[in-house]
Short mmCIF file of C-alpha atoms in Angstrom, two decimals:
data_model
loop_
_atom_site.label_atom_id
_atom_site.label_comp_id
_atom_site.label_asym_id
_atom_site.label_seq_id
_atom_site.Cartn_x
_atom_site.Cartn_y
_atom_site.Cartn_z
CA MET A 1 -47.72 -44.54 136.68
CA ALA A 2 -44.42 -42.85 137.49
CA PRO A 3 -43.31 -40.07 135.11
CA ILE A 4 -40.42 -40.72 132.76
CA GLU A 5 -37.28 -38.99 134.02
CA THR A 6 -35.35 -36.99 131.45
CA PRO A 7 -31.61 -37.62 131.74
CA PRO A 8 -29.57 -34.56 132.70
CA ALA A 9 -27.92 -32.67 129.85
CA THR A 10 -24.44 -33.42 131.17
CA ASN A 11 -25.14 -37.18 131.18
CA LEU A 12 -26.53 -36.99 127.64
CA LYS A 13 -23.48 -35.08 126.43
CA SER A 14 -21.16 -37.58 128.08
CA LYS A 15 -23.06 -40.47 126.48
CA ILE A 16 -22.77 -38.84 123.04
CA SER A 17 -19.03 -38.28 123.51
CA LYS A 18 -18.46 -41.91 124.47
CA GLY A 19 -20.42 -43.10 121.45
CA LEU A 20 -18.47 -40.87 119.06
CA ARG A 21 -15.13 -41.92 120.58
CA ALA A 22 -16.07 -45.59 120.18
CA LYS A 23 -16.90 -45.03 116.50
CA ALA A 24 -13.62 -43.14 116.02
CA ASN A 25 -11.55 -45.91 117.65
CA ASP A 26 -13.21 -48.55 115.49
CA PHE A 27 -12.48 -46.49 112.37
CA LEU A 28 -8.84 -45.89 113.27
CA ASN A 29 -8.32 -49.59 114.04
CA SER A 30 -9.95 -50.91 110.88
CA LYS A 31 -10.45 -49.52 107.38
CA VAL A 32 -13.55 -51.64 107.12
CA LYS A 33 -15.27 -49.25 109.52
CA SER A 34 -14.88 -46.28 107.15
CA LYS A 35 -18.60 -45.63 107.39
CA ASN A 36 -18.05 -44.55 111.01
CA LEU A 37 -16.13 -41.47 109.85
CA GLU A 38 -18.99 -40.42 107.60
CA GLU A 39 -21.42 -40.83 110.48
CA ILE A 40 -19.31 -38.61 112.76
CA ILE A 41 -19.02 -35.93 110.07
CA GLN A 42 -22.77 -36.14 109.46
CA PHE A 43 -23.36 -35.77 113.20
CA LEU A 44 -21.33 -32.52 113.15
CA ASP A 45 -23.22 -31.25 110.12
CA ASN A 46 -26.59 -31.93 111.78
CA ALA A 47 -25.44 -30.31 115.03
CA ILE A 48 -24.52 -27.13 113.13
CA LYS A 49 -27.86 -27.07 111.29
CA HIS A 50 -29.95 -27.70 114.41
CA LYS A 51 -27.80 -25.46 116.66
CA GLU A 52 -26.89 -28.27 119.03
CA SER A 53 -23.67 -28.78 120.98
CA LEU A 54 -20.70 -29.22 118.62
CA THR A 55 -17.92 -29.93 121.10
CA PRO A 56 -18.11 -33.78 121.17
CA ALA A 57 -18.04 -34.10 117.37
CA LEU A 58 -15.33 -31.41 117.00
CA LEU A 59 -12.98 -33.05 119.49
CA THR A 60 -13.58 -36.49 118.01
CA LEU A 61 -12.81 -35.36 114.45
CA GLU A 62 -9.74 -33.46 115.64
CA VAL A 63 -8.34 -36.68 117.15
CA VAL A 64 -9.23 -38.74 114.07
CA PHE A 65 -7.58 -36.48 111.51
CA THR A 66 -4.57 -35.76 113.71
CA GLN A 67 -3.91 -39.50 113.81
CA LEU A 68 -4.45 -39.82 110.06
CA LEU A 69 -1.95 -37.02 109.42
CA LYS A 70 0.62 -38.66 111.70
CA ARG A 71 0.19 -41.96 109.89
CA LYS A 72 0.57 -40.12 106.53
CA GLU A 73 -2.46 -41.95 105.19
CA MET A 74 -3.49 -38.82 103.24
CA PHE A 75 0.00 -37.90 102.01
CA VAL A 76 0.63 -37.62 98.27
CA SER A 77 4.29 -37.69 97.25
CA ALA A 78 5.74 -36.01 94.18
CA ASN A 79 6.43 -39.39 92.58
CA LYS A 80 3.41 -41.63 92.97
CA GLN A 81 4.42 -45.06 94.22
CA GLU A 82 3.94 -47.70 91.53
CA SER A 83 3.31 -50.36 94.16
CA GLU A 84 0.22 -48.55 95.42
CA SER A 85 -2.96 -50.39 94.52
CA GLU A 86 -6.03 -48.75 93.03
CA ALA A 87 -7.98 -49.46 96.22
CA GLU A 88 -5.37 -47.69 98.35
CA THR A 89 -5.44 -44.69 96.00
CA LYS A 90 -9.23 -44.48 96.19
CA TYR A 91 -9.13 -44.79 99.98
CA ARG A 92 -6.55 -42.02 100.27
CA ASP A 93 -8.55 -39.75 97.98
CA TRP A 94 -11.68 -40.52 99.98
CA LEU A 95 -9.89 -39.57 103.22
CA ARG A 96 -8.72 -36.30 101.69
CA GLU A 97 -12.29 -35.47 100.62
CA ARG A 98 -13.58 -36.18 104.13
CA TYR A 99 -10.78 -34.04 105.54
CA GLU A 100 -11.76 -31.09 103.34
CA GLN A 101 -15.42 -31.61 104.22
CA THR A 102 -14.61 -31.58 107.93
CA TRP A 103 -12.40 -28.52 107.56
CA ASN A 104 -15.16 -26.57 105.80
CA LEU A 105 -17.68 -27.56 108.48
CA MET A 106 -15.33 -26.32 111.20
CA LEU A 107 -14.83 -23.02 109.39
CA SER A 108 -18.58 -22.67 109.04
CA ALA A 109 -18.97 -23.25 112.77
CA ILE A 110 -16.49 -20.45 113.51
CA GLU A 111 -18.58 -17.86 111.70
CA ASN A 112 -22.14 -19.10 112.11
CA CYS A 113 -22.30 -20.85 115.49
CA GLU A 114 -24.33 -18.79 117.96
CA LYS A 115 -22.76 -20.36 121.06
CA SER A 116 -19.39 -18.73 121.67
CA GLN A 117 -18.10 -21.85 123.44
CA ASP A 118 -18.70 -24.04 120.38
CA ALA A 119 -17.30 -21.40 118.01
CA SER A 120 -14.13 -21.11 120.14
CA GLN A 121 -13.80 -24.89 120.17
CA ALA A 122 -14.11 -24.97 116.37
CA LEU A 123 -11.38 -22.32 116.10
CA SER A 124 -9.13 -24.28 118.46
CA CYS A 125 -9.66 -27.50 116.48
CA CYS A 126 -8.84 -25.73 113.22
CA MET A 127 -5.61 -24.34 114.62
CA LYS A 128 -4.58 -27.72 116.02
CA LEU A 129 -5.27 -29.41 112.70
CA LEU A 130 -3.30 -26.63 111.02
CA ALA A 131 -0.35 -27.37 113.31
CA ALA A 132 -0.64 -31.11 112.66
CA GLU A 133 -0.78 -30.57 108.91
CA GLY A 134 2.30 -28.36 109.14
CA LYS A 135 4.22 -31.17 110.83
CA TYR A 136 2.78 -33.93 108.66
CA PRO A 137 1.72 -32.31 105.33
CA ILE A 138 -0.69 -34.07 102.99
CA ASN A 139 1.12 -32.77 99.89
CA VAL A 140 4.66 -31.96 98.91
CA SER A 141 5.05 -28.60 100.62
CA GLU A 142 4.12 -25.57 98.54
CA GLU A 143 4.77 -23.21 101.44
CA PRO A 144 8.06 -22.24 103.11
CA LEU A 145 8.94 -24.69 105.86
CA ASN A 146 5.60 -26.49 105.56
CA PHE A 147 3.50 -23.79 107.24
CA PRO A 148 -0.03 -24.22 105.78
CA ARG A 149 -0.82 -20.62 104.93
CA LYS A 150 -3.91 -21.59 102.94
CA ARG A 151 -5.47 -23.10 106.06
CA LEU A 152 -4.62 -20.02 108.12
CA ARG A 153 -6.06 -17.77 105.44
CA GLY A 154 -9.37 -19.63 105.65
CA ILE A 155 -9.49 -19.04 109.40
CA ILE A 156 -8.68 -15.33 109.04
CA GLU A 157 -11.39 -14.92 106.39
CA LYS A 158 -13.95 -16.20 108.88
CA LEU A 159 -12.64 -13.93 111.65
CA LEU A 160 -13.09 -10.95 109.32
CA SER A 161 -16.79 -11.70 108.96
CA GLU A 162 -19.10 -9.13 107.39
CA ASN A 163 -22.13 -10.57 109.18
CA ARG A 164 -21.14 -10.31 112.84
CA LEU A 165 -18.55 -8.96 115.24
CA MET A 166 -15.96 -11.47 116.44
CA PRO A 167 -14.34 -10.01 119.59
CA THR A 168 -14.75 -13.23 121.62
CA LEU A 169 -13.29 -15.50 118.93
CA ILE A 170 -10.45 -13.10 118.17
CA SER A 171 -9.70 -13.00 121.88
CA SER A 172 -9.48 -16.82 121.76
CA PHE A 173 -7.15 -16.52 118.78
CA LYS A 174 -4.69 -14.62 121.01
CA GLU A 175 -3.78 -17.98 122.52
CA PHE A 176 -1.99 -18.82 119.27
CA ALA A 177 -0.44 -15.34 118.83
CA GLU A 178 2.43 -16.36 121.11
CA TYR A 179 3.80 -18.49 118.25
CA LEU A 180 6.11 -16.46 116.08
CA ASP A 181 5.34 -18.33 112.86
CA VAL A 182 1.61 -17.68 113.35
CA VAL A 183 2.24 -13.96 113.90
CA GLN A 184 4.51 -13.63 110.87
CA ASN A 185 2.16 -15.51 108.55
CA CYS A 186 -0.88 -13.59 109.83
CA TRP A 187 0.74 -10.30 108.81
CA PHE A 188 1.67 -11.80 105.43
CA ILE A 189 -1.90 -13.00 104.80
CA LEU A 190 -3.52 -9.76 105.99
CA SER A 191 -1.36 -7.72 103.64
CA SER A 192 -2.92 -9.58 100.70
CA MET A 193 -6.46 -9.37 102.11
CA VAL A 194 -6.69 -5.79 103.40
CA LYS A 195 -6.89 -3.78 100.19
CA LYS A 196 -7.81 -0.16 99.53
CA SER A 197 -10.69 -1.39 97.38
CA MET A 198 -11.81 -3.88 100.01
CA THR A 199 -15.54 -3.89 100.81
CA GLN A 200 -15.38 -2.11 104.15
CA THR A 201 -18.36 -2.43 106.45
CA GLU A 202 -18.30 -1.51 110.09
CA ASN A 203 -18.16 -5.18 111.11
CA VAL A 204 -15.23 -5.93 108.79
CA ALA A 205 -13.34 -2.85 109.96
CA ILE A 206 -13.76 -3.59 113.67
CA ASN A 207 -12.97 -7.30 113.24
CA CYS A 208 -9.85 -6.42 111.25
CA LEU A 209 -8.68 -3.97 113.89
CA HIS A 210 -9.35 -6.45 116.69
CA LEU A 211 -7.37 -9.10 114.82
CA ILE A 212 -4.41 -6.78 114.29
CA ASN A 213 -4.45 -5.99 117.99
CA ALA A 214 -4.48 -9.73 118.75
CA ILE A 215 -1.24 -10.45 116.84
CA PRO A 216 1.21 -8.09 118.54
CA LEU A 217 4.76 -7.87 117.32
CA ASN A 218 6.55 -6.72 120.45
CA LYS A 219 10.00 -7.56 121.72
CA SER A 220 8.80 -10.17 124.22
CA VAL A 221 7.18 -12.21 121.44
CA GLN A 222 10.41 -12.20 119.45
CA ASP A 223 12.61 -12.96 122.47
CA ASN A 224 10.44 -15.87 123.63
CA ALA A 225 9.95 -17.25 120.14
CA LYS A 226 7.88 -20.43 119.94
CA LEU A 227 6.74 -22.16 116.78
CA LEU A 228 3.33 -23.71 116.27
CA VAL A 229 4.79 -25.94 113.55
CA ALA A 230 7.72 -27.48 115.43
CA LEU A 231 10.70 -29.39 114.06
CA THR A 232 9.96 -32.67 112.32
CA GLU A 233 11.70 -34.76 109.74
CA ASN A 234 9.76 -32.83 107.10
CA ALA A 235 10.86 -29.47 108.51
CA PRO A 236 14.64 -29.66 108.96
CA GLU A 237 14.99 -26.05 110.12
CA THR A 238 13.01 -23.50 112.06
CA GLU A 239 11.33 -20.56 110.42
CA HIS A 240 13.58 -17.53 110.69
CA PHE A 241 11.68 -14.42 111.61
CA ASP A 242 12.08 -11.67 109.00
CA TYR A 243 11.25 -8.42 110.80
CA ALA A 244 12.08 -6.17 107.85
CA ASN A 245 9.65 -7.98 105.57
CA THR A 246 6.98 -8.19 108.28
CA ARG A 247 7.33 -4.47 108.90
CA LYS A 248 6.61 -3.80 105.22
CA HIS A 249 3.42 -5.82 105.53
CA ILE A 250 2.39 -3.84 108.62
CA ASN A 251 2.92 -0.52 106.85
CA ARG A 252 1.04 -1.68 103.76
CA ILE A 253 -1.89 -2.89 105.87
CA TRP A 254 -2.10 0.31 107.89
CA ASN A 255 -1.89 2.55 104.82
CA ASN A 256 -4.82 0.66 103.32
CA ILE A 257 -6.79 0.89 106.55
CA MET A 258 -6.25 4.66 106.63
CA THR A 259 -8.00 4.91 103.25
CA TRP A 260 -11.16 3.64 104.95
CA LEU A 261 -11.43 6.96 106.77
CA GLU A 262 -14.42 8.96 105.70
CA PRO A 263 -16.24 11.99 107.16
CA ASN A 264 -19.02 9.70 108.40
CA LEU A 265 -16.66 7.18 109.97
CA ALA A 266 -18.38 5.44 112.90
CA GLU A 267 -17.04 6.45 116.30
CA SER A 268 -16.55 2.79 117.29
CA VAL A 269 -14.26 2.23 114.27
CA HIS A 270 -12.42 5.51 114.86
CA ARG A 271 -11.83 4.66 118.50
CA GLN A 272 -10.63 1.15 117.73
CA MET A 273 -8.28 2.50 115.05
CA LEU A 274 -6.60 4.73 117.61
CA ILE A 275 -6.30 1.91 120.15
CA VAL A 276 -4.66 -0.40 117.59
CA LEU A 277 -2.42 2.40 116.33
CA LEU A 278 -1.13 3.27 119.79
CA GLU A 279 -0.81 -0.21 121.24
CA CYS A 280 0.30 -2.25 118.25
CA VAL A 281 1.17 -0.44 115.02
CA LEU A 282 2.86 2.89 115.78
CA PRO A 283 6.31 1.50 116.79
CA HIS A 284 6.59 -0.30 113.44
CA LEU A 285 5.57 2.52 111.09
CA GLU A 286 8.31 3.80 108.78
CA ARG A 287 6.95 7.37 108.59
CA PRO A 288 4.76 8.04 111.64
CA VAL A 289 4.90 11.78 110.89
CA LEU A 290 2.25 11.17 108.22
CA LEU A 291 -0.22 10.49 111.04
CA THR A 292 -0.08 14.11 112.18
CA ASP A 293 -3.18 15.29 110.33
CA PHE A 294 -5.17 12.23 111.37
CA LEU A 295 -4.31 12.72 115.04
CA MET A 296 -4.94 16.47 114.95
CA ASP A 297 -8.37 15.94 113.41
CA SER A 298 -9.10 13.25 115.99
CA LEU A 299 -8.33 15.71 118.79
CA ASP A 300 -11.36 17.76 117.72
CA CYS A 301 -13.79 14.83 117.91
CA GLY A 302 -14.15 14.93 121.68
CA GLY A 303 -14.71 12.11 124.16
CA ALA A 304 -12.62 8.94 124.14
CA VAL A 305 -11.40 9.62 120.59
CA SER A 306 -9.71 12.85 121.69
CA LEU A 307 -8.09 11.14 124.68
CA LEU A 308 -6.58 8.41 122.54
CA ALA A 309 -5.45 10.93 119.93
CA LEU A 310 -3.74 12.94 122.66
CA GLN A 311 -1.52 9.98 123.45
CA GLY A 312 -0.55 9.71 119.79
CA VAL A 313 0.25 13.43 119.65
CA PHE A 314 2.41 13.07 122.75
CA THR A 315 4.36 10.22 121.11
CA LEU A 316 4.97 12.32 117.99
CA ILE A 317 6.11 15.29 120.10
CA GLN A 318 8.35 13.17 122.30
CA LYS A 319 9.96 10.87 119.74
CA HIS A 320 9.59 12.61 116.38
CA ASN A 321 9.96 16.32 117.27
CA ILE A 322 6.52 17.31 116.03
CA THR A 323 5.43 20.74 117.29
CA TYR A 324 1.81 21.49 118.08
CA PRO A 325 1.37 25.03 119.48
CA ASN A 326 -2.21 24.61 120.75
CA VAL A 327 -1.68 21.32 122.54
CA TYR A 328 -2.25 22.86 126.00
CA GLU A 329 -5.54 24.40 124.90
CA LYS A 330 -6.65 20.99 123.62
CA LEU A 331 -5.56 19.35 126.84
CA TYR A 332 -7.37 22.00 128.87
CA SER A 333 -10.60 21.50 126.91
CA MET A 334 -10.60 17.77 127.64
CA PHE A 335 -11.17 18.28 131.36
CA GLU A 336 -14.95 18.21 131.24
CA PRO A 337 -17.45 16.40 133.50
CA GLU A 338 -18.00 13.79 130.76
CA ILE A 339 -14.44 12.55 131.20
CA PHE A 340 -15.37 10.78 134.43
CA HIS A 341 -17.65 8.42 132.53
CA THR A 342 -15.07 7.11 130.05
CA LYS A 343 -12.78 4.18 130.68
CA TYR A 344 -9.80 6.04 129.19
CA LYS A 345 -9.74 8.79 131.85
CA ALA A 346 -6.61 7.28 133.43
CA ARG A 347 -4.75 8.06 130.19
CA LEU A 348 -5.82 11.69 130.42
CA PHE A 349 -4.50 12.10 133.97
CA TYR A 350 -1.30 10.27 133.06
CA LEU A 351 -0.64 12.35 129.93
CA ALA A 352 -1.65 15.62 131.60
CA ASP A 353 0.84 14.91 134.38
CA ILE A 354 3.59 14.49 131.76
CA PHE A 355 2.59 17.57 129.73
CA LEU A 356 2.57 19.69 132.91
CA SER A 357 5.75 18.24 134.38
CA SER A 358 7.98 21.10 133.17
CA THR A 359 8.78 23.79 135.76
CA HIS A 360 9.23 26.35 132.96
CA LEU A 361 5.55 26.59 132.03
CA PRO A 362 3.86 29.97 132.60
CA GLU A 363 2.26 30.22 136.02
CA ASN A 364 -1.02 31.55 134.65
CA LEU A 365 -1.29 28.45 132.43
CA VAL A 366 -0.64 26.05 135.31
CA ALA A 367 -3.01 28.02 137.56
CA ALA A 368 -5.78 27.53 134.99
CA PHE A 369 -5.32 23.76 135.08
CA MET A 370 -5.30 23.80 138.90
CA LYS A 371 -8.53 25.77 139.06
CA ARG A 372 -10.25 23.61 136.45
CA LEU A 373 -9.27 20.46 138.33
CA ALA A 374 -10.38 21.98 141.63
CA ARG A 375 -13.76 22.98 140.19
CA LEU A 376 -14.31 19.55 138.63
CA SER A 377 -13.38 17.85 141.90
CA LEU A 378 -16.60 19.22 143.42
CA ILE A 379 -18.71 17.04 141.11
CA ALA A 380 -16.34 14.17 140.33
CA PRO A 381 -16.62 10.62 141.71
CA PRO A 382 -14.63 10.18 144.95
CA GLN A 383 -11.79 8.16 143.42
CA ASP A 384 -11.28 10.78 140.69
CA THR A 385 -11.43 13.60 143.23
CA VAL A 386 -8.54 12.04 145.17
CA ILE A 387 -6.47 11.81 141.98
CA MET A 388 -7.15 15.43 141.05
CA LEU A 389 -6.32 16.69 144.55
CA GLN A 390 -2.96 14.95 144.45
CA PHE A 391 -2.42 16.25 140.91
CA ILE A 392 -3.05 19.80 142.16
CA GLY A 393 -0.60 19.19 145.00
CA ASN A 394 2.08 18.10 142.53
CA LEU A 395 1.54 21.24 140.45
CA LEU A 396 1.95 23.38 143.59
CA LEU A 397 5.24 21.64 144.36
CA ARG A 398 6.50 22.31 140.82
CA HIS A 399 5.42 25.96 140.86
CA LEU A 400 5.89 27.30 144.37
CA GLY A 401 4.89 30.78 143.23
CA LEU A 402 1.31 29.54 143.01
CA LYS A 403 1.14 29.21 146.79
CA ARG A 404 -0.62 32.56 146.72
CA LEU A 405 -3.70 30.68 145.55
CA ILE A 406 -3.66 28.94 148.92
CA CYS A 407 -3.23 32.18 150.85
CA ALA A 408 -6.25 33.67 149.08
CA THR A 409 -8.63 30.87 150.03
CA GLN A 410 -10.03 32.77 153.00
CA ALA A 411 -10.45 36.07 151.16
CA THR A 412 -12.28 34.94 148.02
CA GLU A 413 -15.96 34.03 148.02
CA VAL A 414 -17.65 31.78 145.49
CA SER A 415 -19.79 34.59 144.10
CA THR A 416 -16.75 36.82 143.49
CA ASP A 417 -14.43 34.18 142.04
CA PRO A 418 -12.78 35.79 138.97
CA PHE A 419 -12.05 32.39 137.39
CA ASN A 420 -14.06 31.82 134.19
CA MET A 421 -14.79 28.10 133.87
CA HIS A 422 -16.27 28.53 130.40
CA GLU A 423 -13.22 30.23 128.84
CA SER A 424 -11.55 27.90 126.30
CA ASP A 425 -8.18 29.67 126.46
CA PRO A 426 -6.53 28.81 129.80
CA ILE A 427 -4.42 31.98 129.71
CA LYS A 428 -7.58 34.15 129.62
CA SER A 429 -9.43 32.30 132.39
CA ASN A 430 -8.20 34.67 135.17
CA ALA A 431 -7.22 31.66 137.29
CA ILE A 432 -4.09 33.44 138.54
CA ASP A 433 -6.32 35.96 140.38
CA SER A 434 -8.51 33.30 141.98
CA SER A 435 -8.05 30.90 144.89
CA LEU A 436 -8.40 27.20 145.69
CA TRP A 437 -11.49 27.58 147.86
CA GLU A 438 -12.88 24.37 146.32
CA ILE A 439 -10.25 22.30 148.11
CA VAL A 440 -11.11 23.94 151.43
CA ALA A 441 -14.74 23.00 150.83
CA LEU A 442 -13.77 19.39 150.15
CA GLN A 443 -12.24 19.12 153.63
CA LYS A 444 -15.82 18.60 154.85
CA HIS A 445 -16.57 15.85 152.34
CA ALA A 446 -18.65 12.93 153.63
CA ILE A 447 -16.12 10.33 152.45
CA PRO A 448 -13.07 10.31 154.79
CA SER A 449 -10.52 9.56 152.05
CA VAL A 450 -11.57 12.66 150.09
CA ALA A 451 -11.60 14.89 153.18
CA THR A 452 -8.16 13.63 154.18
CA ALA A 453 -6.73 14.21 150.71
CA ALA A 454 -8.06 17.80 150.73
CA ARG A 455 -6.35 18.70 154.01
CA PHE A 456 -2.95 19.00 152.34
CA ILE A 457 -3.78 22.60 151.48
CA SER A 458 -4.03 23.53 155.17
CA GLN A 459 -0.72 21.90 156.09
CA PRO A 460 2.90 22.37 155.01
CA LEU A 461 3.34 20.95 151.53
CA PRO A 462 5.20 17.64 151.35
CA LYS A 463 8.75 17.57 150.03
CA LYS A 464 8.03 14.80 147.55
CA GLU A 465 5.38 14.60 144.83
CA TRP A 466 2.57 12.06 144.99
CA ASP A 467 2.94 9.08 142.67
CA LEU A 468 -0.25 9.24 140.61
CA SER A 469 0.49 5.97 138.80
CA GLU A 470 -0.32 4.02 141.97
CA ILE A 471 -3.95 5.14 142.04
CA LEU A 472 -4.75 5.84 138.39
CA GLU A 473 -6.33 2.41 137.94
CA ILE A 474 -8.38 2.55 141.15
CA LYS A 475 -11.89 1.13 140.84
CA GLU A 476 -15.10 2.66 142.08
CA ASP A 477 -15.59 0.17 144.92
CA ASP A 478 -12.01 0.36 146.19
CA ILE A 479 -12.70 3.24 148.57
CA PHE A 480 -15.62 1.43 150.20
CA GLU A 481 -13.56 -1.76 150.38
CA GLU A 482 -10.67 0.12 151.98
CA GLU A 483 -12.95 1.60 154.64
CA THR A 484 -14.61 -1.74 155.45
CA THR A 485 -11.41 -3.80 155.63
CA THR A 486 -9.80 -1.82 158.45
CA SER A 487 -8.94 -3.65 161.65
CA ASN A 488 -11.70 -4.29 164.18
CA LYS A 489 -9.97 -2.21 166.83
CA LYS A 490 -9.62 0.78 164.55
CA SER A 491 -13.22 0.42 163.35
CA LYS A 492 -14.57 0.45 166.91
CA GLN A 493 -12.62 3.60 167.68
CA GLN A 494 -13.70 5.48 164.55
CA TYR A 495 -17.20 4.22 163.94
CA ALA A 496 -18.80 3.66 167.36
CA LEU A 497 -22.56 3.62 166.91
CA ALA A 498 -23.76 3.92 170.57
CA PHE A 499 -21.59 5.38 173.32
CA GLU A 500 -24.11 5.43 176.20
CA LYS A 501 -27.01 3.23 177.13
CA PRO A 502 -30.44 4.87 176.57
CA GLU A 503 -32.61 5.14 179.70
CA THR A 504 -35.82 6.47 178.14
CA MET A 505 -37.83 5.58 175.08
CA PHE A 506 -35.60 6.26 172.04
CA LEU A 507 -34.09 9.38 173.61
CA PRO A 508 -30.48 9.62 174.81
CA LYS A 509 -29.51 11.03 178.19
CA ASN A 510 -29.41 14.87 178.53
CA ASP A 511 -31.23 15.34 175.23
CA GLN A 512 -32.48 18.88 174.53
CA PHE A 513 -36.02 17.58 174.12
CA GLN A 514 -36.09 16.27 177.70
CA ARG A 515 -35.26 19.68 179.16
CA HIS A 516 -38.57 21.12 178.03
CA TRP A 517 -40.84 18.12 177.47
CA SER A 518 -41.55 14.78 179.10
CA LEU A 519 -43.10 11.72 177.53
CA ILE A 520 -46.25 10.38 179.22
#
């Protein structure tokens, strides 16, 4: 007896989709088939409970209710039509109940579905139904220009889940953040949800910060304004963007978020707060000077938190005339071996290049940074070593008086180096009396790109500084890829493996071993 073959999962899913579509078409073509809608909704409910695929049912219900909204079969006018029969009223009310049931099931899928693909599909269906309801409302509009804020609030409440982190779903929500009306209404809703007394768990805090970062309010969004709820006969005008009012919401939200800060604040929340502040919120704050204490305290935390805080301090110094006398000591202390294992190290090199761009800085201060970079380059990954070598070269070009550190490379030995790597004050590190012997040592590095970059110290300095921005985002495998993608001709010249044919067993011609011994 031949075994029974189980149909592939893709064929089963396709069969289910066809069956649901057939039921949906029958329902849309005839009110007699109203039971079909209940069966589709029940199928979605069972799929959620048994953790099965939701996509077929979600897409089917999205099509069904989009068509019902376009037909205005669920619409209730201000003045109820006298000609409407009792059966039509009951049918309309029944449709509205099924619509609310479906909406709640989709919201539940957003928060509770374990498969990210199904949860993202539920979010997409909710947003598309929201857009359809905005164009074809089921009630006389209670919101400005028919935008269904209540529906959007329900979605945001699920994205701010206390039970789980939502980075994947919030990333999917970015697709709708290009619509200006969505962005404006998100800020409006968040301002009423994010309260000082809000129950703040780590999950809620991180989800909230991710969501804020997903609804940017930059110039490109305003210039390329698109509306999710487009013009219809029910919406005779577009929604005018009110930046002043939206800015008030942003400031209110951020002030409430700042009250969440506690001494035992989780590092993940602290780090995400700084990312959102720098990339999304800071340009819209009315009084950014009030962030001074927060950023100064963050500088003392170390690691990625200090790097991100440094960027905020730089913005306050550059644009708001904040003075911070110990900023160079803080910057100097950040150059530790641990920096090479953080993904924000490019920011440190970029900001350090700006802070040290002035030619009026004391030479002993600049010399300390050069020596610290040179010492770290001995243990840094190759791509970071190349960056630091070019950084040192730029500092030499800005402060030509420090060429004496090059001249002393032959005279100073490692054991007699006066530079104190463990001194926290760069002025007291004695770097001005040392030399750049580390760079000379790197000229014999095993990786050609590092050895080549280190040879600048033995040649006349270039007339133009290196552009560090071109290599700041270099990846770890780029050097290997660069070496292996050279032309075949060049590779044969540089990496020849055998240059003469061996005539004896495993020994090349004229080998030292053959002069004194012979193999029997």
